[in-house]
XYZ file of C-alpha atoms in Angstrom:
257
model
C 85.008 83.819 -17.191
C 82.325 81.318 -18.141
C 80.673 82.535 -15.091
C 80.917 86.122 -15.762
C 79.096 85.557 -18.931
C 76.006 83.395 -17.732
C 75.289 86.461 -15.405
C 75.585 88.911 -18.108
C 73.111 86.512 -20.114
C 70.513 85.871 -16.935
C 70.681 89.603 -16.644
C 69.533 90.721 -20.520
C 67.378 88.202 -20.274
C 65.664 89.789 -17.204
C 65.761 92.913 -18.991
C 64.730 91.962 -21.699
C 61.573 90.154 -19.797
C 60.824 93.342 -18.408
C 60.439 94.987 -21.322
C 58.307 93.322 -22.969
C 55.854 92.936 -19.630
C 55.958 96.806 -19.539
C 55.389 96.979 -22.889
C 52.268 95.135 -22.673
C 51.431 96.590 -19.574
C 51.272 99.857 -21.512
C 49.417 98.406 -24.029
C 46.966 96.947 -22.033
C 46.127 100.381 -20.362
C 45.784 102.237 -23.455
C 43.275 99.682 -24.799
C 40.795 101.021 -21.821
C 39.057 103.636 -23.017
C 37.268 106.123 -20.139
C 34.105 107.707 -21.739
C 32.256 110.782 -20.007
C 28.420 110.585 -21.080
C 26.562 113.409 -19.125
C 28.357 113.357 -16.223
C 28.547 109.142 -15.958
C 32.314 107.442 -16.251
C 32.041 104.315 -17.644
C 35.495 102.065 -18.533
C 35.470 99.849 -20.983
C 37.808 98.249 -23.644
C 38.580 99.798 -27.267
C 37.525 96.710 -29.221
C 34.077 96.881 -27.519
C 33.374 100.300 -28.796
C 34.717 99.851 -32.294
C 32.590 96.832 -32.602
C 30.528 98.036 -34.887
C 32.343 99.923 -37.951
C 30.851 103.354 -38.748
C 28.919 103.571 -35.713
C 29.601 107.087 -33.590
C 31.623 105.358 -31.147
C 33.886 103.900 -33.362
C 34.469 107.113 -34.865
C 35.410 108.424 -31.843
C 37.752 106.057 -31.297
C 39.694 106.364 -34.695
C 39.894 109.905 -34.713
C 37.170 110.135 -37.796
C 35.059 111.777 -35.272
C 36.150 114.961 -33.489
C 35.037 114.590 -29.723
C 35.513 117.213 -26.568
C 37.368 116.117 -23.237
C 36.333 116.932 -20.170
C 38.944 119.008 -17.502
C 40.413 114.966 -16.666
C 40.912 114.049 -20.378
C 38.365 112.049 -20.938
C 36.073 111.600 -24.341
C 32.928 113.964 -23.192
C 29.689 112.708 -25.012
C 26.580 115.080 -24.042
C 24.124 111.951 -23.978
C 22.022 110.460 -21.290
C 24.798 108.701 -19.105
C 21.895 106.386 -17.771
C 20.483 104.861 -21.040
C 24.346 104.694 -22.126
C 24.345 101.564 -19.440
C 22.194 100.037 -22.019
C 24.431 101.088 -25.098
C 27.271 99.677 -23.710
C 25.505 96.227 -22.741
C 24.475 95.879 -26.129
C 28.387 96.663 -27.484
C 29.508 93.701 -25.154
C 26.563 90.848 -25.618
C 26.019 91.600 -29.000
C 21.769 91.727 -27.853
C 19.513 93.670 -26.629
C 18.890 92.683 -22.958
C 16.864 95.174 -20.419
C 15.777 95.212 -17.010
C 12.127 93.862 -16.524
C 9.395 96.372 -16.036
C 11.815 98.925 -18.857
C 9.620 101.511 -20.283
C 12.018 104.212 -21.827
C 12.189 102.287 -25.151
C 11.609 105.379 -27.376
C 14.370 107.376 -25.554
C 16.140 104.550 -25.836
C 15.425 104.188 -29.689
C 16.471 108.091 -30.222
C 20.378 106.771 -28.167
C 20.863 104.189 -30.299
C 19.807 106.249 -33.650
C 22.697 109.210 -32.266
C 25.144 106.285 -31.669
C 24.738 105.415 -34.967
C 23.862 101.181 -34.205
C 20.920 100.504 -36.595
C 21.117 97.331 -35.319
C 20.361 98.166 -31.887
C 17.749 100.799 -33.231
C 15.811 97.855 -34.818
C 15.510 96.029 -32.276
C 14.399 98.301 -29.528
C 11.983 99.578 -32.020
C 11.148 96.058 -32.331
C 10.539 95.696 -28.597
C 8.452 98.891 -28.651
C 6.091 97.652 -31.280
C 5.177 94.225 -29.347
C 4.703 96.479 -26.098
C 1.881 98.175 -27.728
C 0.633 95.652 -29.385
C 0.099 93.760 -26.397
C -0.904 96.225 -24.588
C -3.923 96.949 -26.940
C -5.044 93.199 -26.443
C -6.836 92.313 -23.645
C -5.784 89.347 -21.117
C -8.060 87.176 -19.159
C -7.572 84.636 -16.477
C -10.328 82.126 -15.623
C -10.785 80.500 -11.963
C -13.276 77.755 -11.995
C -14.839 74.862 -10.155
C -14.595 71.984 -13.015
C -17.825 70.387 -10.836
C -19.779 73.608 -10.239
C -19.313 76.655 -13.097
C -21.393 78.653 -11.261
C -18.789 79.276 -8.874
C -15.827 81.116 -10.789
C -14.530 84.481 -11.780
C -13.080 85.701 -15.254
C -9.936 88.583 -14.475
C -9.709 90.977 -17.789
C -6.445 93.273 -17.797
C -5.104 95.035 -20.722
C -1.628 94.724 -18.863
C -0.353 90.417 -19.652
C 2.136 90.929 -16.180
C -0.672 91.885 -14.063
C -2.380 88.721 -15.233
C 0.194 86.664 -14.485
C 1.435 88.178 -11.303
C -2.678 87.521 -9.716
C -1.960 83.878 -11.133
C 1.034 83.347 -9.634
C -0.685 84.085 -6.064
C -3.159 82.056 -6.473
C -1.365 79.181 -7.523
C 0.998 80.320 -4.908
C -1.539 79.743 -2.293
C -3.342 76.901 -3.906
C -0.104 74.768 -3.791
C 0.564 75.317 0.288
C -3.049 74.276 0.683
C -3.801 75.808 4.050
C -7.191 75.349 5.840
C -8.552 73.349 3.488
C -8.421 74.859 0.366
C -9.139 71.980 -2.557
C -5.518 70.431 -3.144
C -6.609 69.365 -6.543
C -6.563 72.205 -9.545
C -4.941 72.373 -12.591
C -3.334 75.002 -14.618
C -3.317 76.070 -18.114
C -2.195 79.378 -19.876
C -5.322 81.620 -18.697
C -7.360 79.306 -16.702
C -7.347 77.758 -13.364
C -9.519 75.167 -12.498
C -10.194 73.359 -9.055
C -12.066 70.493 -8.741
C -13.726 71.963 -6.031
C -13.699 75.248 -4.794
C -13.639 76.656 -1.437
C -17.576 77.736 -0.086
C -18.389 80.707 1.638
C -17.879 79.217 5.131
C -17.264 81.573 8.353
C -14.055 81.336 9.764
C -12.692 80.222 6.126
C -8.911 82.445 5.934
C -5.964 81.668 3.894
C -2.758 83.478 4.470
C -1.193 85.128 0.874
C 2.089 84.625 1.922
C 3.551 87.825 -0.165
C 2.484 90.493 1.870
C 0.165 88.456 4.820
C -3.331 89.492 3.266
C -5.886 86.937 3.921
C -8.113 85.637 1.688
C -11.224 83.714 2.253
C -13.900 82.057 -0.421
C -14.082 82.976 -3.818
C -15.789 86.498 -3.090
C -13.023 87.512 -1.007
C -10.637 86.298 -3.969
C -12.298 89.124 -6.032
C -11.549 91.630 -3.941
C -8.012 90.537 -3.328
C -8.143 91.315 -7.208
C -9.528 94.621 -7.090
C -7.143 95.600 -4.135
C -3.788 94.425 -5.832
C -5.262 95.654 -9.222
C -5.658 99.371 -7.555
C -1.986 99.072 -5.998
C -0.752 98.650 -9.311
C -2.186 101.586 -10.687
C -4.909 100.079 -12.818
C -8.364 100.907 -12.522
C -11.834 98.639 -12.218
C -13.424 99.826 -15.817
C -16.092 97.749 -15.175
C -17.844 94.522 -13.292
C -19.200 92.616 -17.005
C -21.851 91.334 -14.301
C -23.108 93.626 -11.525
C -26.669 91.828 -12.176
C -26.077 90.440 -8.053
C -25.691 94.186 -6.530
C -22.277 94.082 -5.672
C -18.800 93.819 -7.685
C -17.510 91.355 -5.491
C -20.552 89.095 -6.175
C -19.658 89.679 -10.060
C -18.845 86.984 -12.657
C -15.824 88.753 -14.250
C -14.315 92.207 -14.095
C -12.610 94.238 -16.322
C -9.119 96.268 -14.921
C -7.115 98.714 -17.483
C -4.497 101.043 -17.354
């Protein structure tokens, strides 16, 4: 008898168990919330997009809102299903973090003003305002020879990554110090100086390891400059110093896009 009843006891307690994982289970799955924006699935949970009380989203998602399904059931929101990527990023990390080189900002502004996130609106408004700002102020990077000014150049750019990507190359280069080029320089913010800098010497080549260009004395340098400037789709405005006939043989130029 006392055996009959321990296995009628294991056996609600199984039961019981099982209930309560299934009811979970169920739970769980209704908590995932599949959204259709222009054609894009994304998955995500419920508490992400009721983060933010009387957004759109949260709406949605407590029926204050009413909302279309598409033909699999699905909430159907006639947005841009790419720039939603970014909506949803920002529901999750609670900041606004884009891919570098991001240039839809005001699209992204107008997303963020349907979806009802001020928050969000703010800041990308925020982060279209410094964009301009900088790129209305011009950047300059300085190479010279601390023992011979003479031999230097002065790279203007209206564009701050294009600056720093020609730096990076140089210092790049300067730091693997093949075929003699000066293993003493020193960097600051805008300005590289060498103690001394490579002369105009035939036979003179050092390899830019990026995309095997070769570079040789300061004058090929310059034009290294003017090439990757071009490739980027900026344009030479000006040498400030043509005074020596050529715009290689120039003291500075001046790139903007």
């Amino acid at each position: 008898m006392e055996r009959k009843i321990n296995r009628r006891e294991k056996e609600c307690e199984e039961k019981h168990s099982n209930s309560e994982g299934s009811e979970q289970d169920k739970e769980y799955k209704t908590s995932l919330i599949t959204l259709n924006v222009g054609g894009y699935l994304y998955i995500t949970q419920k508490q992400t997009l009721t983060k933010y009380p009387d957004s759109f989203l949260e709406g949605i998602i407590n029926g204050k809102i009413m909302c279309p399904f598409d033909a699999d059931g699905h909430y159907f929101i006639d947005r841009d299903g790419l720039l939603f990527r970014h909506i949803l990023n920002f529901l999750r990390n609670g900041e606004l973090l884009l891919p570098e080189g991001f240039r839809e900002n005001q699209l992204l502004a107008q997303e963020a003003d349907f979806f009802q996130l001020k928050v969000l609106s703010d800041a990308v408004k925020s982060r279209w305002e410094k964009e301009q700002l900088a790129s209305r102020e011009t950047t300059f990077l300085e190479i010279t020879d601390s023992h011979d000014r003479s031999q230097g150049l002065r790279i203007f750019c209206n564009a701050p990554d294009f600056i720093a990507k020609i730096k990076s190359r140089i210092v790049l280069v300067s730091k693997s110090r093949l075929d003699g080029f000066p293993e003493e320089f020193s960097v600051s913010s805008n300005i590289i100086q060498f103690k001394y800098f490579i002369k105009s010497e035939n036979g003179t080549r050092l390899v830019l390891k990026e995309d095997n260009t070769f570079v040789c004395t300061l004058e090929t340098l310059k034009f290294e400059a003017i090439m990757t400037a071009l490739k980027c789709g900026f344009r030479l405005l000006t040498s400030l110093d043509c005074s020596k006939g050529s715009i290689v043989h120039s003291d500075a130029l001046h790139f903007i896009k």
